[in-house]
Each structure stands twice: as structure tokens, then as C-alpha cells.
């Protein structure tokens, strides 16, 4: 075991100061050696069989033989040295409990000549996400997942509105809850408003509440979801579906922090942190006039991109293990054969994590002996098309069926012709832009 270097008086003074900190903190020299650690670090990351004093930080935290930047990761020490200032990064560290997401903030200690003599590193374990299979919450460790998680850590303690953007099924509500749980409002309510599930006639009443007699059927005063979220977080899910008429009132709520119940004359003060989410292209909707530009800029102060599952395919085994652990005591014994796992990893998952979860819940019902095999997976995971419902029987008055269209041939022809935009080509084929884009990628034309 290496002998820890003798700490200088400056380092000794640092250690004495760090003992008053509740967060785990260590002192490093410019050669990556851990010189000292406070009690909080020893309790959370140190064990009798896990020596760290005198060892390289990258060996202790990552089990690497070289510094992080030489192993393909961001090295906060390298960046802090270049900046002569602090740097922050989200890493996955090896801990006594296994791999964990850790928010690392590193600050250089400079002498009178502005030369780095040591570094102080603060480590915060991310509790709302897991780098191991887990029965609840966010799970992942891929670079794309970690980038989104790091953004959550950075913005959560501010009051900035957050806009979560990603395809359906990417876990937007879980990320919204993570923002809430890390924020200073975590003790308050987390209120979800499903903007796609509210008709325009009810939207204002649900959001702002109403007075008794405000409309037919309003038999008593009802607080709205904005009032319910007081002291906490208001999550507007699928905000791209908010009707234009309501967008004006939503903008006024966000700008002024006030609202009125339907049928009331008194103005109420709102008190919430706003998190919004959508799978729709809001910037394109602003351009075509279906979403207000001023509202967009209000809600998009801090956008976070949530990657689709195909961009974090390395997380699929971790997610599979997590989903198989969920659903009761019997679920903990369910395992998956390597051949079945290979089928899952080969799929493109247009429905993302929600689709993967549904497939596994179905497969579990067929795994009588607790083993998920390839034959327990849907047929379309074996390269076969989705089964279609049987066609209605033809009648004497029915016209003859139209000849089948060769959509791929039409796509090739239109791309070669080059006269239409991607959106126009999709519309002419009766496809959504997302479906059309997937066809382009499959044909090698993207």
C-alpha cells in the first residue's frame, strides 16, 4: 500500500475546515493522490477493505489505471487546472454499495503565484437515479442518459423553468420528478397536468379552479391544480397540446405569477416551480403558428433532451433486469435467456422504454418456470411484421381492392427527384414525419 504524502500546513488547514462540511469531501494533490478526506467521505465511501489515502483518485473511484480523460471520460482535474477555477461533472463511481451516479465538483487551491497546490473535491451521490438494476425510478449509465441526468442536477436547485423534450416513452415524468426531488421544493407537492387529456372547455377550470355557480354544474368552489401545486412543482405534460386560446392565459400565469379562478374577480398568487414536457417539435409549431413564440421562450429557459432508447442501447440489459424485478415478490426470480436478450437489443424500440416495459410484462406471463425465452417475445421482435386485424369480408357493392403501393419505391423516386421537402414527402405518402424519417434511415437515404 502506498504511503500517504505528508500533508502541508495548508492541506492540514483545509482538512480541519472540511470536517465541518456535511457533504463528503477529499483533498487531492496535482498528481491525483488522495491526501485527506473528511468524516462524511469516510462514512459514505470508505471501508476497512477499501483504502484510499495515498491512492490515485481514478483508481479508487473508477478502478482505472489511467486518469479519466485518458479512459475516455471528462476529467474535472484537467479542466480545473486549465481554468484555474472549479469544474463539475457527473460520473459513475465504484462505491461500497456498487456503482453509483456521483455529482463531482472540484476546486483548485492556488498559491500566491496562482499555481495549483491542491484540489478540493465535493462528492454528492445522486439518489434519484440508479446505475444498477433497480425496482423504481430512473435507471441507466450510458453517456446519453448521464448527460440528461447531469442537466437535471445542474438546474434543479434554481428556479428556472425546465422543458423536457423527447419522444413518447422516454421517461419524461420520471425526469420531471427528479427535478422536483433535487430542488429546494422537494417537500412540497408534485402536481401533474396532462395537457393532452383535457378538453379546451375544461382546461381553464382544471388549471385555475372555479367558484360556486361559475357554470352549470359548479355546485361548490374547487381549487385548481395551480393552487394544489403551491410550494411545489407544477408539471405540464405534453404542453404542445395546450389549445391556442389557453396558451395566452398560461403565459399570463407564468409571467405575472397570478391567476383567477373561473367566475372569480379576485386575483390569486401562484407559488410553483414549472416543469414542462413534450414530444412535439415546438420550434416548428412556433414557425407554423400553432404554438405561441412568447410562451415557448418562457417555458424553454432550460431545455433538456431525453434520448430515445436506440441512443442508449447499452442500458437495455440494465432496464430489462430492472423491469423483471418489478411487479411483486414472484418477479424477483424471473431471468432472461441470452438469446432473448439479444433479440431485445437488436430491436429499434420506436416506443422507447414504455414499449420495452410492456414487452417484458407480457413475456413474464409466459415464463412459467421463471425464464424468459425468445419464444415468449412478440413475433415482431423476430423480424416479422405486426399482425394486422382480419379484413372485413367484401360485399357485392364493395369496390375492388386498390393495388398495393410500393412505398419504398415512391420514397426513392421522390428523394431522387428532390422537389419536395421531407415534410411534404411524408404528407404525400400519408405518413408522419417521424415514420417517414425511420423509412429513410432503413433505406439508407437519411
XYZ file of C-alpha atoms in Angstrom:
446
model
C 0.000 0.000 0.000
C 1.463 3.441 -0.891
C 2.451 5.723 1.966
C 0.276 8.850 2.036
C 2.319 12.022 1.403
C 2.824 14.205 4.466
C 0.196 16.944 4.309
C 1.434 20.525 4.182
C 0.183 23.073 6.722
C -2.140 24.426 4.017
C -3.615 20.964 3.424
C -3.941 20.382 7.183
C -5.874 23.642 7.476
C -8.121 22.507 4.604
C -8.880 19.186 6.291
C -9.736 20.961 9.536
C -12.148 23.190 7.607
C -13.711 20.280 5.668
C -14.576 18.451 8.880
C -17.404 20.951 9.360
C -18.922 20.039 5.975
C -21.792 17.529 5.886
C -21.022 16.523 2.271
C -18.227 14.007 1.509
C -15.055 15.897 0.545
C -11.446 14.957 -0.188
C -8.165 16.783 -0.775
C -6.050 15.814 -3.803
C -2.567 16.786 -4.896
C -1.848 17.702 -8.568
C -0.713 14.087 -9.184
C -4.207 12.674 -8.426
C -3.228 11.344 -4.973
C -5.845 11.486 -2.216
C -4.183 13.351 0.653
C -7.062 13.536 3.116
C -10.812 13.029 3.499
C -13.396 14.368 5.897
C -15.540 12.179 8.148
C -18.532 12.363 5.780
C -16.407 10.836 2.989
C -15.083 8.101 5.266
C -18.611 7.149 6.294
C -20.054 7.090 2.784
C -17.189 5.879 0.599
C -14.554 4.351 2.862
C -14.463 0.858 4.379
C -11.809 -1.183 6.155
C -11.043 -3.150 2.979
C -11.221 -0.072 0.733
C -8.040 2.009 1.271
C -7.968 5.428 -0.357
C -5.365 7.648 1.371
C -2.279 7.845 -0.827
C -4.098 6.194 -3.732
C -4.944 7.768 -7.091
C -8.478 9.133 -7.234
C -9.138 7.459 -10.589
C -8.185 4.051 -9.148
C -10.413 4.454 -6.109
C -13.466 5.883 -7.883
C -13.271 4.231 -11.311
C -10.837 1.320 -10.979
C -8.938 2.869 -13.904
C -5.187 2.551 -14.414
C -5.008 6.000 -16.034
C -6.706 9.370 -15.392
C -10.306 9.738 -16.537
C -9.526 11.802 -19.640
C -7.206 9.043 -20.868
C -10.003 6.491 -20.311
C -12.497 8.385 -22.484
C -14.220 10.383 -19.731
C -14.260 14.020 -18.705
C -11.570 14.705 -16.075
C -12.519 17.578 -13.775
C -8.926 17.924 -12.525
C -7.609 18.532 -16.032
C -10.318 21.108 -16.688
C -9.891 22.826 -13.299
C -6.141 23.086 -13.918
C -6.733 24.740 -17.301
C -9.374 27.136 -15.949
C -7.646 27.823 -12.619
C -11.224 27.536 -11.408
C -13.889 24.980 -10.444
C -15.262 22.255 -12.690
C -18.238 19.937 -12.262
C -19.155 16.614 -13.835
C -21.441 13.624 -13.300
C -19.514 10.351 -13.021
C -20.317 6.757 -12.140
C -18.149 5.798 -9.161
C -17.437 2.430 -7.607
C -18.638 2.653 -4.012
C -19.037 0.148 -1.144
C -22.659 -0.220 -2.348
C -21.737 -0.799 -6.001
C -21.722 1.623 -8.967
C -23.487 4.922 -8.241
C -24.013 8.236 -10.026
C -21.959 10.895 -8.235
C -22.038 14.648 -8.858
C -18.396 15.745 -8.604
C -17.390 19.366 -8.018
C -13.662 20.050 -7.949
C -11.974 23.327 -6.955
C -8.263 24.117 -7.281
C -6.327 25.664 -4.371
C -3.892 28.284 -5.678
C -0.806 29.775 -4.069
C 0.271 33.420 -4.293
C 1.645 32.844 -7.799
C -1.677 31.303 -8.932
C -0.136 27.871 -9.155
C -2.262 24.875 -8.208
C -1.034 23.292 -4.981
C -4.050 21.049 -4.259
C -7.676 20.359 -5.152
C -10.792 20.016 -3.021
C -13.416 17.620 -4.363
C -17.022 17.564 -3.165
C -18.994 14.391 -3.952
C -22.798 14.236 -3.962
C -24.470 10.878 -4.549
C -27.410 11.146 -6.958
C -30.230 9.399 -5.110
C -32.986 9.705 -7.722
C -31.215 7.563 -10.336
C -29.541 4.167 -10.270
C -26.563 2.800 -12.188
C -27.687 -0.722 -11.222
C -30.896 -2.655 -11.791
C -33.475 -1.080 -9.549
C -37.128 -1.631 -8.759
C -38.157 2.012 -9.146
C -37.100 5.339 -10.633
C -34.582 6.303 -13.286
C -32.124 3.603 -14.342
C -29.188 3.947 -16.725
C -25.481 4.515 -17.120
C -24.991 5.244 -20.835
C -23.363 8.558 -21.861
C -26.646 9.874 -23.321
C -28.534 9.072 -20.103
C -25.804 10.593 -17.927
C -25.856 13.814 -19.970
C -29.583 14.259 -19.283
C -29.091 13.370 -15.617
C -26.261 15.882 -15.265
C -28.535 18.608 -16.683
C -31.136 17.743 -14.035
C -28.507 18.089 -11.300
C -27.411 21.484 -12.578
C -30.837 23.102 -12.952
C -32.810 21.503 -10.128
C -31.866 23.924 -7.328
C -32.552 27.006 -9.446
C -35.995 28.422 -10.149
C -35.638 28.284 -13.951
C -38.497 26.673 -15.888
C -37.397 23.328 -17.350
C -38.542 21.934 -20.707
C -38.110 18.176 -21.181
C -38.030 17.247 -24.855
C -38.069 13.706 -26.137
C -40.078 11.041 -27.911
C -43.028 9.338 -26.248
C -41.935 6.703 -23.764
C -38.559 8.235 -22.838
C -39.466 8.776 -19.168
C -40.370 12.473 -19.112
C -42.442 12.237 -15.927
C -39.638 10.393 -14.096
C -37.165 13.118 -15.086
C -39.660 15.790 -14.013
C -39.961 14.087 -10.615
C -36.169 14.024 -10.391
C -36.048 17.802 -10.916
C -38.610 18.179 -8.135
C -36.839 15.816 -5.714
C -33.475 17.573 -6.063
C -34.970 21.069 -5.838
C -35.496 23.117 -2.699
C -39.236 22.440 -3.166
C -38.930 18.692 -2.695
C -41.037 18.884 0.464
C -43.962 20.336 -1.488
C -46.409 18.624 -3.864
C -45.575 17.368 -7.338
C -48.681 18.036 -9.436
C -49.086 16.553 -12.916
C -51.279 18.257 -15.533
C -51.931 16.011 -18.545
C -52.432 18.688 -21.190
C -53.352 16.138 -23.860
C -56.151 14.658 -21.759
C -58.025 17.899 -21.018
C -60.605 19.273 -23.471
C -60.381 23.033 -24.023
C -63.728 23.590 -22.264
C -62.348 22.108 -19.015
C -58.727 23.220 -19.221
C -59.126 26.597 -17.510
C -61.311 25.193 -14.726
C -58.912 22.308 -14.024
C -55.864 24.553 -14.052
C -57.179 27.592 -12.175
C -60.200 26.172 -10.327
C -63.685 27.710 -10.254
C -66.142 29.445 -7.966
C -69.540 28.071 -6.965
C -72.048 28.842 -9.716
C -69.371 29.782 -12.266
C -71.035 27.472 -14.794
C -73.711 24.801 -14.943
C -72.762 22.018 -12.565
C -70.347 24.094 -10.446
C -72.032 23.282 -7.144
C -69.125 24.428 -4.974
C -65.791 26.204 -5.097
C -62.989 23.996 -6.435
C -59.267 24.760 -6.182
C -57.320 24.253 -9.398
C -54.114 22.372 -9.996
C -52.105 25.603 -9.794
C -53.321 26.092 -6.209
C -52.689 22.435 -5.411
C -49.058 22.844 -6.517
C -48.386 25.690 -4.071
C -44.922 25.306 -2.569
C -44.023 22.528 -5.001
C -43.703 21.736 -8.707
C -46.294 22.008 -11.486
C -45.563 19.535 -14.284
C -47.297 20.363 -17.574
C -47.044 17.111 -19.520
C -47.475 17.343 -23.322
C -47.595 21.136 -23.257
C -47.581 21.106 -27.052
C -51.247 20.051 -26.876
C -52.394 23.174 -25.000
C -55.029 24.962 -27.151
C -54.004 28.366 -28.533
C -56.732 30.092 -26.537
C -55.359 28.708 -23.295
C -51.766 29.469 -24.217
C -52.447 33.190 -23.641
C -53.724 32.531 -20.098
C -50.898 30.133 -19.374
C -48.394 32.768 -20.477
C -50.024 35.322 -18.167
C -49.793 32.858 -15.269
C -46.075 32.262 -15.856
C -45.206 35.926 -16.440
C -47.195 37.501 -13.601
C -47.339 34.608 -11.149
C -51.055 35.311 -10.666
C -54.351 33.755 -11.776
C -58.096 33.945 -11.227
C -60.481 31.088 -10.631
C -63.207 30.764 -13.246
C -66.082 33.012 -12.135
C -63.943 34.949 -9.629
C -62.877 38.593 -9.562
C -60.076 38.270 -7.017
C -56.545 37.575 -8.206
C -54.660 34.717 -6.555
C -50.893 34.482 -6.140
C -49.274 31.350 -7.602
C -46.288 29.633 -5.978
C -44.832 26.784 -8.042
C -41.778 25.657 -9.994
C -42.636 24.959 -13.635
C -41.512 21.847 -15.475
C -42.993 21.179 -18.914
C -42.590 18.284 -21.330
C -43.464 17.476 -24.908
C -42.708 15.065 -27.722
C -43.757 17.637 -30.322
C -41.368 19.919 -32.271
C -42.284 23.183 -30.519
C -39.929 25.343 -32.574
C -41.582 24.086 -35.764
C -45.007 24.695 -34.197
C -43.949 28.269 -33.393
C -42.945 28.722 -37.037
C -46.315 27.498 -38.354
C -48.306 29.475 -35.765
C -49.735 26.608 -33.690
C -47.685 27.493 -30.586
C -47.045 30.973 -29.214
C -43.466 32.171 -29.544
C -43.575 34.181 -26.302
C -44.843 31.144 -24.375
C -42.144 28.960 -25.901
C -39.376 31.275 -24.707
C -40.917 31.360 -21.228
C -41.032 27.582 -20.774
C -37.780 26.758 -22.590
C -35.379 28.610 -20.282
C -33.541 25.327 -19.641
C -34.304 22.614 -22.237
C -33.208 19.044 -21.514
C -33.090 16.474 -24.317
C -34.173 12.997 -23.249
C -32.562 10.407 -25.532
C -34.645 7.661 -27.165
C -33.799 4.100 -26.216
C -31.992 3.480 -29.521
C -29.440 6.152 -28.450
C -28.815 4.396 -25.127
C -28.918 0.765 -26.272
C -26.215 -0.116 -23.738
C -28.794 0.473 -20.999
C -31.186 -2.197 -22.310
C -29.804 -5.096 -20.168
C -29.940 -2.845 -17.096
C -33.522 -1.813 -17.866
C -34.539 -5.416 -18.587
C -33.209 -6.569 -15.217
C -34.983 -3.666 -13.532
C -38.357 -4.391 -15.132
C -38.078 -8.101 -14.345
C -37.503 -7.203 -10.685
C -40.681 -5.145 -10.572
C -44.202 -6.391 -10.107
C -44.178 -8.251 -6.810
C -42.155 -10.894 -4.987
C -42.524 -13.503 -7.726
C -40.982 -11.128 -10.254
C -37.638 -11.160 -8.440
C -36.988 -14.735 -9.606
C -37.578 -14.045 -13.313
C -34.450 -14.107 -15.506
C -33.914 -13.805 -19.253
C -32.044 -16.094 -21.619
C -29.127 -14.558 -23.559
C -30.861 -15.319 -26.871
C -33.946 -13.387 -25.757
C -31.786 -10.516 -24.545
C -30.076 -10.412 -27.940
C -33.486 -10.049 -29.615
C -34.335 -7.136 -27.336
C -31.019 -5.420 -28.027
C -31.467 -5.780 -31.782
C -34.862 -4.014 -31.814
C -35.127 -0.297 -32.654
C -37.777 0.444 -29.946
C -39.839 3.220 -31.544
C -41.988 3.164 -28.383
C -38.863 3.531 -26.241
C -38.794 2.476 -22.576
C -42.579 2.191 -22.345
C -42.568 -0.313 -25.221
C -39.742 -2.334 -23.629
C -41.597 -2.448 -20.309
C -44.805 -3.649 -21.974
C -42.942 -6.393 -23.861
C -41.342 -7.657 -20.651
C -44.592 -7.574 -18.668
C -46.193 -9.697 -21.396
C -43.205 -12.080 -21.563
C -43.260 -12.577 -17.792
C -46.761 -14.065 -18.063
C -45.420 -16.825 -20.332
C -42.311 -17.528 -18.241
C -43.896 -20.214 -16.050
C -40.514 -21.506 -14.894
C -39.136 -18.002 -14.299
C -37.085 -17.897 -17.524
C -37.932 -15.528 -20.407
C -37.063 -17.221 -23.712
C -37.155 -15.931 -27.314
C -40.498 -17.641 -27.941
C -42.048 -15.567 -25.139
C -41.358 -12.355 -27.046
C -43.797 -10.855 -29.589
C -43.481 -12.095 -33.166
C -42.470 -8.703 -34.486
C -39.289 -8.946 -32.394
C -38.354 -11.950 -34.531
C -38.302 -9.820 -37.673
C -41.945 -10.461 -38.586
C -44.397 -7.604 -39.168
C -47.026 -6.595 -36.621
C -50.129 -8.791 -37.002
C -52.977 -6.923 -38.696
C -56.675 -7.373 -37.899
C -58.573 -9.537 -40.416
C -60.033 -7.591 -43.312
C -63.774 -7.115 -43.448
C -65.464 -9.517 -45.900
C -66.094 -7.973 -49.291
C -69.687 -7.306 -50.333
C -71.151 -7.122 -53.812
C -71.140 -3.332 -53.511
C -67.508 -3.179 -52.387
C -65.091 -1.767 -54.946
C -62.152 -3.944 -55.953
C -59.129 -3.509 -53.703
C -56.557 -0.971 -54.836
C -53.215 -2.376 -55.883
C -50.604 -2.412 -53.138
C -48.326 0.616 -53.135
C -44.575 0.201 -53.196
C -43.909 2.921 -50.629
C -40.140 2.365 -50.626
C -40.017 2.830 -54.390
C -42.047 6.054 -54.083
C -39.685 7.346 -51.393
C -36.637 6.632 -53.567
C -38.268 8.369 -56.516
C -39.189 11.496 -54.529
C -35.748 11.737 -52.886
C -34.055 11.397 -56.281
C -36.414 13.993 -57.744
C -35.543 16.421 -54.926
C -38.542 18.714 -55.496
C -40.269 18.273 -52.121
C -39.216 18.900 -48.542
C -39.114 15.988 -46.111
C -42.363 17.162 -44.538
C -44.092 17.424 -47.933
C -42.908 13.955 -48.931
C -44.243 12.481 -45.680
C -47.635 14.172 -46.175
C -47.945 12.986 -49.764
C -47.391 9.399 -48.584
C -49.799 9.723 -45.669
C -47.006 9.154 -43.129
C -45.968 11.093 -40.047
C -42.607 12.833 -40.298
C -41.137 10.501 -37.663
C -42.301 7.379 -39.525
C -41.064 8.812 -42.809
C -37.664 9.535 -41.258
C -37.406 5.958 -39.981
C -38.176 4.685 -43.504
C -35.446 6.942 -44.880
C -32.939 5.544 -42.383
C -33.941 1.964 -43.182
C -33.391 2.668 -46.879
C -30.046 4.364 -46.231
C -31.354 7.707 -47.515
C -31.343 9.782 -44.325
